[in-house]
Short mmCIF file of C-alpha atoms in Angstrom, two decimals:
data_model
loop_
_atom_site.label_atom_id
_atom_site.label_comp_id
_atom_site.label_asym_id
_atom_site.label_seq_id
_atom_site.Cartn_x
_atom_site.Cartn_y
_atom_site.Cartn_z
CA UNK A 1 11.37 -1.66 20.08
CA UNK A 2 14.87 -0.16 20.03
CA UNK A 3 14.47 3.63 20.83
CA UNK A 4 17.20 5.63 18.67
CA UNK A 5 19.45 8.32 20.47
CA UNK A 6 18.08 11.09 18.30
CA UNK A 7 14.50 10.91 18.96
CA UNK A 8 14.06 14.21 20.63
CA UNK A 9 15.74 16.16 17.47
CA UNK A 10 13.47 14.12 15.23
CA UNK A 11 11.07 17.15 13.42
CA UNK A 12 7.79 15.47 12.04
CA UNK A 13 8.46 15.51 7.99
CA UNK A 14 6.25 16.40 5.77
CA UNK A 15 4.50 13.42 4.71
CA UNK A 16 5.39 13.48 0.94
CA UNK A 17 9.03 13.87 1.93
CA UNK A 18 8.76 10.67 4.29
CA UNK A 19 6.90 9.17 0.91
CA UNK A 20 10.13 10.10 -1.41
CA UNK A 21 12.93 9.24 1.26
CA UNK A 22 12.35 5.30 0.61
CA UNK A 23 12.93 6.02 -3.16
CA UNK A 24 15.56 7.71 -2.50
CA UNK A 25 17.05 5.41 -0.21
CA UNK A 26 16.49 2.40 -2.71
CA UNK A 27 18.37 4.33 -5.54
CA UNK A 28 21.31 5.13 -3.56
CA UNK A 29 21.64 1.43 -2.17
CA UNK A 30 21.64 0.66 -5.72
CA UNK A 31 24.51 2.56 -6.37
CA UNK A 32 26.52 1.89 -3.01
CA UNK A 33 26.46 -1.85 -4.34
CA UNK A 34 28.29 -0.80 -7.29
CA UNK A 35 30.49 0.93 -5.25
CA UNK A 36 29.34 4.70 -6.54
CA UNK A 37 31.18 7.48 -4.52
CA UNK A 38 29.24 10.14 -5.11
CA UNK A 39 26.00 11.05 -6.82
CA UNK A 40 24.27 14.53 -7.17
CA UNK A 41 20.74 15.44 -7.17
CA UNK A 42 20.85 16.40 -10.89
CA UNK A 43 21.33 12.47 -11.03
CA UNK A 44 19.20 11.35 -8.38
CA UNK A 45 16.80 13.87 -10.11
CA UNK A 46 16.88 12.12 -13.55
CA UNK A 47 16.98 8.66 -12.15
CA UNK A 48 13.46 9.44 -10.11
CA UNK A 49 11.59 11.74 -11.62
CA UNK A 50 11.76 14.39 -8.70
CA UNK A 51 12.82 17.94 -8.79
CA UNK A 52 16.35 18.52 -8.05
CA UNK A 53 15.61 21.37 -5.52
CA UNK A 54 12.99 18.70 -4.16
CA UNK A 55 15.88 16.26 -3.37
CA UNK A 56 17.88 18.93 -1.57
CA UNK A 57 15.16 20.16 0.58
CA UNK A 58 13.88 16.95 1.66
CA UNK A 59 17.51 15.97 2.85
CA UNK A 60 18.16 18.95 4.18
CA UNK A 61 15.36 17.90 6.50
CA UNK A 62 17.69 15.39 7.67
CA UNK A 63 20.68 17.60 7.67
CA UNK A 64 21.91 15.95 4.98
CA UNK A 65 23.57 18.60 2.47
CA UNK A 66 26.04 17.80 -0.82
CA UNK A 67 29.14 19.12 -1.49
CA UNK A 68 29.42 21.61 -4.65
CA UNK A 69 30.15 20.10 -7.69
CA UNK A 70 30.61 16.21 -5.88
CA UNK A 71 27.19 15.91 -4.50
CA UNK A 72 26.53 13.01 -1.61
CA UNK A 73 28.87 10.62 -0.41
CA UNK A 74 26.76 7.33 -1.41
CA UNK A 75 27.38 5.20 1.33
CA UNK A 76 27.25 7.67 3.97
CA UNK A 77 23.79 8.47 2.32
CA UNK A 78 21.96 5.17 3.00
CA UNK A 79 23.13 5.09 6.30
CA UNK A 80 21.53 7.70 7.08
CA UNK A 81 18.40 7.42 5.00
CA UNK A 82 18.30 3.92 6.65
CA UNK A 83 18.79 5.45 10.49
CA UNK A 84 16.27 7.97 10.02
CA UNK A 85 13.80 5.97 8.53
CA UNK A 86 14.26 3.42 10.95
CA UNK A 87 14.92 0.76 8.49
CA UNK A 88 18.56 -0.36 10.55
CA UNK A 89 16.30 -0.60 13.75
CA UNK A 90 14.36 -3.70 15.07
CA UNK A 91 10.61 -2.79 15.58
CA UNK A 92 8.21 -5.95 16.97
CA UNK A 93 4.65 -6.30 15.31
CA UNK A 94 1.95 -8.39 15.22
CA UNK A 95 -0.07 -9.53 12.62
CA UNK A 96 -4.29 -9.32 14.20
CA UNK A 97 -6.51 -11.08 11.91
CA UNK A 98 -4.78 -14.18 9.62
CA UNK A 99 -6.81 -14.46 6.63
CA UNK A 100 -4.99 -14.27 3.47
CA UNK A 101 -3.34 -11.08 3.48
CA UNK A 102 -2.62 -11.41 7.22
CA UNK A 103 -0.53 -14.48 6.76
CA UNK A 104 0.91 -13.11 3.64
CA UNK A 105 2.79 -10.25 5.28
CA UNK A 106 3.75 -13.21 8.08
CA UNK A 107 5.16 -14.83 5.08
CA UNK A 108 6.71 -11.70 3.77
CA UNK A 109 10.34 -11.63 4.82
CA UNK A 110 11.15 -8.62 2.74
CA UNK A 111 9.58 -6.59 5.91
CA UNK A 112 12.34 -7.21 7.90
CA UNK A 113 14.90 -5.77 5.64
CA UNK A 114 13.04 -2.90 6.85
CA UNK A 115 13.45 -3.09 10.45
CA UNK A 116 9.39 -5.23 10.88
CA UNK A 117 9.59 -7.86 12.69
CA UNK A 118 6.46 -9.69 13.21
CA UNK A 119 6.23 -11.81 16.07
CA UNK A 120 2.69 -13.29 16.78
CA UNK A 121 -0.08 -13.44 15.61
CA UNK A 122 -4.22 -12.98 16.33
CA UNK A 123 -7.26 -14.45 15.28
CA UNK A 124 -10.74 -15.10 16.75
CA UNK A 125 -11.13 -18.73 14.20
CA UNK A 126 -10.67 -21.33 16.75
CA UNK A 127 -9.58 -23.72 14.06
CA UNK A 128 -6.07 -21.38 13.18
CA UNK A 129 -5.40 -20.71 16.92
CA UNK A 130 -2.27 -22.49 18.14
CA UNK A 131 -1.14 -22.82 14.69
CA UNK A 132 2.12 -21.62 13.11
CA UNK A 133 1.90 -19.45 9.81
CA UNK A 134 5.55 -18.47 8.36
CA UNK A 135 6.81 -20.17 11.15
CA UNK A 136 4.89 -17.73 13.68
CA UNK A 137 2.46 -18.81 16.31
CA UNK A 138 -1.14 -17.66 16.27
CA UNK A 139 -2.95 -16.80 19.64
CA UNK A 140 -6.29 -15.91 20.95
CA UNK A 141 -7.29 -12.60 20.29
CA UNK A 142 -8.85 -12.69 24.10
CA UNK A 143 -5.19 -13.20 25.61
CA UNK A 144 -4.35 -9.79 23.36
CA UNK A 145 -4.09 -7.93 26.52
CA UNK A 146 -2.28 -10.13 28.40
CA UNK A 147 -0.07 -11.13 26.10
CA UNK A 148 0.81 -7.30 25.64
CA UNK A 149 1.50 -6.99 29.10
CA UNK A 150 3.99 -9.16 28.69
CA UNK A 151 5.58 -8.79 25.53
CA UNK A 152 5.09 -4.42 25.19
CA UNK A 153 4.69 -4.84 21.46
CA UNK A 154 3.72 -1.54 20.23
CA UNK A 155 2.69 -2.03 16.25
CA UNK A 156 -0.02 -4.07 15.17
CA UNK A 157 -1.19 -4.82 11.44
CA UNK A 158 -4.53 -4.86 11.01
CA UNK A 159 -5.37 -7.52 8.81
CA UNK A 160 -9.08 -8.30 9.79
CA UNK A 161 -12.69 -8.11 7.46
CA UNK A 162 -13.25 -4.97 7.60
CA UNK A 163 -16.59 -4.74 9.19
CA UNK A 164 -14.50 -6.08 11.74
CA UNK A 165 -12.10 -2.88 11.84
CA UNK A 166 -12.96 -0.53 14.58
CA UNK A 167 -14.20 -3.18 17.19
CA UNK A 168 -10.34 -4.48 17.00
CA UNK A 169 -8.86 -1.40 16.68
CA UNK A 170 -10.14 -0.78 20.01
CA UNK A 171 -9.12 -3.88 21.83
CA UNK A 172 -5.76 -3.24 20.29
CA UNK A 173 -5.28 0.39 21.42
CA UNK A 174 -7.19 -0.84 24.94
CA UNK A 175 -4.11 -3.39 25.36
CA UNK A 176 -1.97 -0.45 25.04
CA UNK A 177 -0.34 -0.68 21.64
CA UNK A 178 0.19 2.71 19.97
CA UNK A 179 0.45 2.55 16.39
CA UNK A 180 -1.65 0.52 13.89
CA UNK A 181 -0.83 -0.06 10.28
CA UNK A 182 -4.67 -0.47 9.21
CA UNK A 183 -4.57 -2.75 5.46
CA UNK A 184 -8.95 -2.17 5.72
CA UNK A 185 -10.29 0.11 3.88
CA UNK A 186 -12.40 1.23 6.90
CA UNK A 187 -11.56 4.48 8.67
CA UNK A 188 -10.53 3.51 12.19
CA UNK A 189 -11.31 6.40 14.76
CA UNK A 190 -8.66 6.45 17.48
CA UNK A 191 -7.28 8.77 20.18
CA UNK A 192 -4.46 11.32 19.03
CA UNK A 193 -1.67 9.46 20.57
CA UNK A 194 -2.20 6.53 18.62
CA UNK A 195 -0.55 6.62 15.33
CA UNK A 196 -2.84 5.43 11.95
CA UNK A 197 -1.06 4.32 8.49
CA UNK A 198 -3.53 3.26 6.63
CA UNK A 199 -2.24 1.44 3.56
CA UNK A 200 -5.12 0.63 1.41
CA UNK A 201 -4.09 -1.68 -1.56
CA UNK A 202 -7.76 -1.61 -2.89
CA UNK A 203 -7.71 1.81 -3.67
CA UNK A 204 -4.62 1.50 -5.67
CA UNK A 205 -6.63 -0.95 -7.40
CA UNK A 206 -9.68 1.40 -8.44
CA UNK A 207 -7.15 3.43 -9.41
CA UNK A 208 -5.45 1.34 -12.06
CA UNK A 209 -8.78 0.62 -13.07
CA UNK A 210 -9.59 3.72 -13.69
CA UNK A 211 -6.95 4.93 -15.22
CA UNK A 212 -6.80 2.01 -17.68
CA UNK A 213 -10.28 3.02 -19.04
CA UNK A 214 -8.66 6.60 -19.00
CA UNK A 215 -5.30 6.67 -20.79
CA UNK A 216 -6.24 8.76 -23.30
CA UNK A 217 -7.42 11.35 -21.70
CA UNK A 218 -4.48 12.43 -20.06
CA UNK A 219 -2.36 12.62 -16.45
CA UNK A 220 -1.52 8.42 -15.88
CA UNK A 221 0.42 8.21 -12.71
CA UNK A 222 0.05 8.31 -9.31
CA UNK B 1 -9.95 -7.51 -19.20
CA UNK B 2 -13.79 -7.11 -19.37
CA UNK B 3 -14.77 -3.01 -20.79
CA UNK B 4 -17.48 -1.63 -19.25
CA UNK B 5 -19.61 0.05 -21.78
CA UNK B 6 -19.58 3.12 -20.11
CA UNK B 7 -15.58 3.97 -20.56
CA UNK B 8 -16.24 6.51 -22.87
CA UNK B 9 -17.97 8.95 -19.85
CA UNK B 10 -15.91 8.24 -16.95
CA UNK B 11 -14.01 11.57 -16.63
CA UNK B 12 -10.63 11.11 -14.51
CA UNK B 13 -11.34 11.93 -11.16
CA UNK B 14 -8.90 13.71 -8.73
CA UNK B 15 -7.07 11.23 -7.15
CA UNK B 16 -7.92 11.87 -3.42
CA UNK B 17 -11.48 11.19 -4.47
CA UNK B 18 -10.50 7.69 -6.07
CA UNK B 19 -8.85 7.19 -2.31
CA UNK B 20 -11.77 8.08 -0.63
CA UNK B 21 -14.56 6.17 -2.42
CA UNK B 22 -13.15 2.70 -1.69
CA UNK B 23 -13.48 3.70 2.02
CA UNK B 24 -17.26 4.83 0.96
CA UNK B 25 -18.00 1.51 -0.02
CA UNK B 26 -16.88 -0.46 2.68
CA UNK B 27 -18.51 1.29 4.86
CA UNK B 28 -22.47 1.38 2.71
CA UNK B 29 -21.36 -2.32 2.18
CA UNK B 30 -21.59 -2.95 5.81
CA UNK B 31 -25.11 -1.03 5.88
CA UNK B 32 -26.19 -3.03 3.37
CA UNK B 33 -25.38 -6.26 4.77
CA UNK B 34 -27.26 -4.31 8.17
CA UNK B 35 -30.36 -4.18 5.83
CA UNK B 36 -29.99 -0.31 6.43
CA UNK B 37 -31.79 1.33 3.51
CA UNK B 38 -30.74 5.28 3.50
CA UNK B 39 -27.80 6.65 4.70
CA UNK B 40 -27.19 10.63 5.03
CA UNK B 41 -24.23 12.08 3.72
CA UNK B 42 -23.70 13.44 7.76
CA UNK B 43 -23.67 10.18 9.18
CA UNK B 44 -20.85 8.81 6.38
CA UNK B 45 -18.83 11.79 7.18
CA UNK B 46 -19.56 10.96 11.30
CA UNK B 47 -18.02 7.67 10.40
CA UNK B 48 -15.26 8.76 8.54
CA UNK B 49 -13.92 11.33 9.63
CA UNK B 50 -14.68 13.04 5.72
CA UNK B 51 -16.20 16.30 5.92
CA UNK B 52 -20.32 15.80 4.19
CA UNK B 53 -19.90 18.40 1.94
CA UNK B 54 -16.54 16.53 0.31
CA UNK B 55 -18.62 13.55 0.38
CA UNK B 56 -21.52 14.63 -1.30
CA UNK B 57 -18.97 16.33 -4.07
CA UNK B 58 -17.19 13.28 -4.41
CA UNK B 59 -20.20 11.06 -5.43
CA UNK B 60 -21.26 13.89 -7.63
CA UNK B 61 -18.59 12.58 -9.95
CA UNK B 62 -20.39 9.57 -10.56
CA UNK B 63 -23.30 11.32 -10.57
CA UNK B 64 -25.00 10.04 -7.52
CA UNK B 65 -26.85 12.38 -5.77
CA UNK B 66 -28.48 12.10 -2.06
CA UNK B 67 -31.97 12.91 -1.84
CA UNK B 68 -33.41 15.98 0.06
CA UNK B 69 -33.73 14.87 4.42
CA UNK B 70 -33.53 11.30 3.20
CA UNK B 71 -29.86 10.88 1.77
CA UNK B 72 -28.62 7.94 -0.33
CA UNK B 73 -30.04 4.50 -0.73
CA UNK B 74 -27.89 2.11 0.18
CA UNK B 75 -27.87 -1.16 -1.81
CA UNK B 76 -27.93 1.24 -5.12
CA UNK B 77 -24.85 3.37 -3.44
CA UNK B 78 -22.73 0.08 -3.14
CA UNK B 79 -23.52 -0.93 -6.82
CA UNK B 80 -22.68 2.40 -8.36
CA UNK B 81 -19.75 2.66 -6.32
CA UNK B 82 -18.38 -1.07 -6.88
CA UNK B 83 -19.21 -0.63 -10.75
CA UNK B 84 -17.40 2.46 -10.79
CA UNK B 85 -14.09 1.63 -9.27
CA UNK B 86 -14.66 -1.56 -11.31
CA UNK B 87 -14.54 -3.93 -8.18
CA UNK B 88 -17.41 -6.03 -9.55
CA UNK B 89 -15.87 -7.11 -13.02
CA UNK B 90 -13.23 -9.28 -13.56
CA UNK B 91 -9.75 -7.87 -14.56
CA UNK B 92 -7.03 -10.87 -15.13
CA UNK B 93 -3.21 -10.29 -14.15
CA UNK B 94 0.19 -11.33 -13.81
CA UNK B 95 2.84 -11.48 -10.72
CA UNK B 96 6.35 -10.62 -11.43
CA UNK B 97 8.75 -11.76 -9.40
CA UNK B 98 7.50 -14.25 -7.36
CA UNK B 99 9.47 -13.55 -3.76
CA UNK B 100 7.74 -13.44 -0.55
CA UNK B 101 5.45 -10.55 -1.42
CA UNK B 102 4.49 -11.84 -4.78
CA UNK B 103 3.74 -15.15 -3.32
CA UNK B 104 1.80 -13.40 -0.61
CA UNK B 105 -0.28 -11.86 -2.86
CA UNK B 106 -0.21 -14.76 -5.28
CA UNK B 107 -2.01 -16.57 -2.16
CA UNK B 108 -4.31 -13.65 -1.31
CA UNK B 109 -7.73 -14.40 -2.01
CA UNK B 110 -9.01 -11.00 -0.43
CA UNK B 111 -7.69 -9.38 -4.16
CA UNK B 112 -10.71 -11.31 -6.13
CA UNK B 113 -13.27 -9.23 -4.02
CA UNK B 114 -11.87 -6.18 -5.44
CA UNK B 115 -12.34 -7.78 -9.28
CA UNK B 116 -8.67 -8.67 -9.73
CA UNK B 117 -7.74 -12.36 -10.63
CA UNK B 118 -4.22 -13.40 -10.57
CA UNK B 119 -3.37 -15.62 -13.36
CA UNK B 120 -0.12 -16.12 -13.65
CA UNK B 121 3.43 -15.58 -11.82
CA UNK B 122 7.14 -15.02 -13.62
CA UNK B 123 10.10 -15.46 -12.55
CA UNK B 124 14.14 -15.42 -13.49
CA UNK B 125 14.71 -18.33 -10.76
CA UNK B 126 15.10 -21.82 -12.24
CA UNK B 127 13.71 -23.87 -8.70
CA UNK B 128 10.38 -22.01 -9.29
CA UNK B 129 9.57 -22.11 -12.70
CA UNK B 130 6.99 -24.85 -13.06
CA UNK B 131 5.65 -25.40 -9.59
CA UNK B 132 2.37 -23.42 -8.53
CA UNK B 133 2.41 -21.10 -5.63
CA UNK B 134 -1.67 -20.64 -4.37
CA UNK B 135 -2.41 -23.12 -6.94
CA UNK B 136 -1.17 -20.30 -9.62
CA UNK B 137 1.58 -21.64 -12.21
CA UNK B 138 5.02 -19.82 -11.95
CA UNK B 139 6.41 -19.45 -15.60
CA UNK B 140 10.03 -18.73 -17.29
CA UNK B 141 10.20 -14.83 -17.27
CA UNK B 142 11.53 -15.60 -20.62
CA UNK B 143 8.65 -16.76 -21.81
CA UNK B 144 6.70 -13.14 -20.99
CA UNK B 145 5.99 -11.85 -24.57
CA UNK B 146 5.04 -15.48 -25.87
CA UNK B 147 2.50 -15.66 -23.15
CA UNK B 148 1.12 -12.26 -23.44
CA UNK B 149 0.33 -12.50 -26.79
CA UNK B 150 -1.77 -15.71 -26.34
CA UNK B 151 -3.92 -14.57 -23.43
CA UNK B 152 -3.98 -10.45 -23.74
CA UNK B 153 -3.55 -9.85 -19.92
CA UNK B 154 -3.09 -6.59 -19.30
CA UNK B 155 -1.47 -5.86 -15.89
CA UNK B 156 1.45 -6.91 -14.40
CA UNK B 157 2.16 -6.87 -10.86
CA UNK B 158 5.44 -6.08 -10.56
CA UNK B 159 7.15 -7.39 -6.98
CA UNK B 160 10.82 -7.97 -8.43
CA UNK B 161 14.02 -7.05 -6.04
CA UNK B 162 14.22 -2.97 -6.64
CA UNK B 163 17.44 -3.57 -8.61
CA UNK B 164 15.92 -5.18 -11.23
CA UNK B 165 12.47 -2.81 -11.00
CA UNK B 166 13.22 -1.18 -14.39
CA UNK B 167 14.57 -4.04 -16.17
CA UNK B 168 11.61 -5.68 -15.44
CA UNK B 169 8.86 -2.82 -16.24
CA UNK B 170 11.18 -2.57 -19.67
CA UNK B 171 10.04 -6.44 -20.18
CA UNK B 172 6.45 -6.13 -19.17
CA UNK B 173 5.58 -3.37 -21.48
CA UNK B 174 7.66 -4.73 -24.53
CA UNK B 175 5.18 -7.64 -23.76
CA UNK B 176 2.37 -5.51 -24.09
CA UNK B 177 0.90 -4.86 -20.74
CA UNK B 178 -0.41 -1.22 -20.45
CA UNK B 179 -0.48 -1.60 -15.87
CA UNK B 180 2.04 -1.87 -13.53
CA UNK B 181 1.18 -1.91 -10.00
CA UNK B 182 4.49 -1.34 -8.64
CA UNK B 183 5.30 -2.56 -5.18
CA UNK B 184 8.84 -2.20 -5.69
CA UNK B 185 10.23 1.35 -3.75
CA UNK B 186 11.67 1.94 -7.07
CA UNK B 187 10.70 5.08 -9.14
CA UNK B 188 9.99 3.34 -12.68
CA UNK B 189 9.95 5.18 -15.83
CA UNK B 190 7.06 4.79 -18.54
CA UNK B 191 5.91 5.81 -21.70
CA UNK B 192 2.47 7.93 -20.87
CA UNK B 193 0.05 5.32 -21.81
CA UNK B 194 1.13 2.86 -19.64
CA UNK B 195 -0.66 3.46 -16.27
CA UNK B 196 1.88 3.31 -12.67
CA UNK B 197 0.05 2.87 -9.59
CA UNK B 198 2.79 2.44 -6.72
CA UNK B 199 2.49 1.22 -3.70
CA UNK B 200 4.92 1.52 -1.48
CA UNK B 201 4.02 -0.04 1.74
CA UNK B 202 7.44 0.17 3.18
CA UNK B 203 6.92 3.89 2.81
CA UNK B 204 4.24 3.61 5.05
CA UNK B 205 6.38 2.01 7.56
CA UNK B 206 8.45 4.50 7.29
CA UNK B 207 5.61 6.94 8.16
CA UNK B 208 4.62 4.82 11.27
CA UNK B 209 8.49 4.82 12.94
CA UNK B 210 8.59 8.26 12.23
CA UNK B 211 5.42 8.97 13.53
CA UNK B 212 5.47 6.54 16.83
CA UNK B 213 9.00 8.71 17.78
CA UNK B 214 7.11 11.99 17.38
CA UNK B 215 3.32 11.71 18.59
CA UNK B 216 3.81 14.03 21.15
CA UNK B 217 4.87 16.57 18.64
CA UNK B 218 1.63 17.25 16.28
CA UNK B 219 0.05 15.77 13.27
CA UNK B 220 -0.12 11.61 13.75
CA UNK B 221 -2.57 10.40 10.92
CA UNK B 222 -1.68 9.87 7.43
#
C-alpha cells in the first residue's frame, strides 16, 4: 500500500461526512467531464439532497473552502476528494473465502477505479485451490500467514459463511493484516488496532423489505 | 412479490434496529444449527458487542419477548426474525446495468438465502442483450416498461455507471417498480413512495483508507 504524504494531518472524519464525500465526489466528476468550472453548494445542495451548510462543513474538514459568489473550482475538487479518500492511491486486498460473492468482487473491476486492488485469493475447498477466478489465483488459506509475510497485504475482504466469521477473522488479524472489510453479517470481535467496515448487503435488504410493506406510512429512505 | 398477511401491523422500525436484527439472526441461526435451545439476551449482547438492554428493546418491536432466567428460544427466535425482515419469502427482481457488479451479483447465489431472486438483467449495450450472465437473461433496456407490465416485478437493482444513475431510476419507476437498491454512489431523487435503499460500498472503502491511516488516533469501527 502506497502511504500518502499527509497522513499525519489526516483528522478522523466523522463517519457520515466520510459517507457523503463519495457522493460528493461522484457529482463533481460528473461535472468535471463536462468541463464545469465551478459549482456552489447551493447546487451541489439541490443536486444531492444535502444541506448546503452540510456541504461546506464537511469540506471544510478537508480544507476545502469556495470562493464567494463562484463556489469550487470543479476539477481541483475531485482531486482532492479523490486524494483524501484514497481513491487515486493503490491499496492491495485479498479476497478470503470464494463463494459467490467472494469471486464476484474478484470479478468486480469497478473496485479499482477506487484505488482496490485485489490480488489473491483464500479458500479452505480443496477443489477451488490453485484455481484462477477473474483472472486471480486462489491459495490455501493455511499458507495465509506465510504468504503475508511475504506479500505485507494489509486489507482483506471477508467473504466467508458466516458461521465461519470470527475463526477467520482471527487467522487473518494473526497473519498480521490490519483492516478487514467484513461482507457477514456476523459481528467480528477484534483488537482496537485493527480496523472493521462491515458492509452488510443483507440488511439493506430487510430494509427494502420493510419499507415496501411500509410506504404508506411514512419516512422511505435510507 | 409474495405479501405477508401481516403488512398491515408491521410498524416502521428505526433504522439502526433493522441493521441490527440481521446480525441477530445470524448469530441464533448458528445456535440453532448447534441444537442450542435458549439463548439469554446477555450472551447475544457478549457476542455482539450490542448492549442486552438494546437487544431486548429491539425484539420488542416484533414483539418477542425473552422469558424470565431462561431468555429466548432459539429455533422460534430465527423464524420470527427471518419472517420479519422477510428473508424467508420470495421477492423477484431486476439488475440494471449489467457491468461487473451487476454481473457479480447477477451470479451471487448467497442473495436467494436472504429471499431475493434475481430474474432478470437490462442493459443499453448491444453485445449483451440476449446472452445470460449466471444463467439469468440480459434484456434491451428498451424493452423495461413492456416487461414490467407482464411480470409485476417490483425492484430494480440499479448498478448503472453513476452518470447515468438518474436516467436510469427515471426509467425504472416510469416502468412501475416501487424499489431501488442503489449501488451506484449517486444521490437519486424519488417520488416518496418509491423506497431507496443505497448502498454504497465504495463508501465503505473510503471509511477503511481513512481509518487504516488514522488507527492510532481514536475511534476505528464503523
Amino acid at each position: 500500500m502506497t502511504k500518502t504524504k499527509n497522513n499525519e494531518n489526516k483528522a478522523i472524519l466523522p463517519e457520515p461526512t466520510i459517507r457523503r464525500l463519495p457522493w460528493y465526489l461522484s457529482y463533481v466528476r460528473m461535472l468535471d467531464n463536462l468541463h464545469v468550472e465551478y459549482v456552489s453548494s447551493t447546487q451541489i445542495s439541490k443536486e444531492l439532497n444535502v444541506q448546503s451548510s452540510q456541504i461546506a462543513k464537511d469540506l471544510s474538514f478537508l480544507n476545502i473552502r469556495g470562493k464567494t459568489r463562484i463556489g469550487y473550482e470543479v476539477h481541483s475538487l475531485v482531486t482532492e476528494l479523490e486524494d483524501f479518500l484514497g481513491f487515486n492511491r493503490h491499496h492491495d486486498a485479498v479476497v478470503i473465502g470464494t463463494g459467490s460473492l467472494g469471486t464476484a468482487l474478484m470479478q468486480d473491476h469497478g473496485l479499482e477505479h477506487y484505488g482496490l486492488n485485489i490480488v489473491a485469493g483464500f479458500d479452505v475447498r480443496q477443489d477451488v485451490i490453485g484455481q484462477r477466478m477473474g483472472g486471480i489465483l486462489v491459495h490455501d488459506i493455511k499458507d495465509l500467514a506465510a504468504w503475508q509475510r511475504e506479500h505485507g497485504v494489509s486489507i482483506a475482504i471477508l467473504t466467508v459463511p458466516v458461521e465461519r466469521a470470527q475463526e477467520t477473522a482471527d487467522l487473518v488479524i494473526a497473519s498480521g493484516m490490519t483492516a478487514i472489510w467484513n461482507f457477514t453479517p456476523y459481528r467480528i470481535k477484534a483488537p482496537d488496532d485493527v480496523v472493521i467496515a462491515n458492509t452488510s448487503i443483507y440488511a439493506h435488504l430487510a430494509i427494502i423489505y420493510n419499507r415496501m410493506h411500509n410506504t404508506s406510512v411514512g419516512n422511505n429512505r435510507q
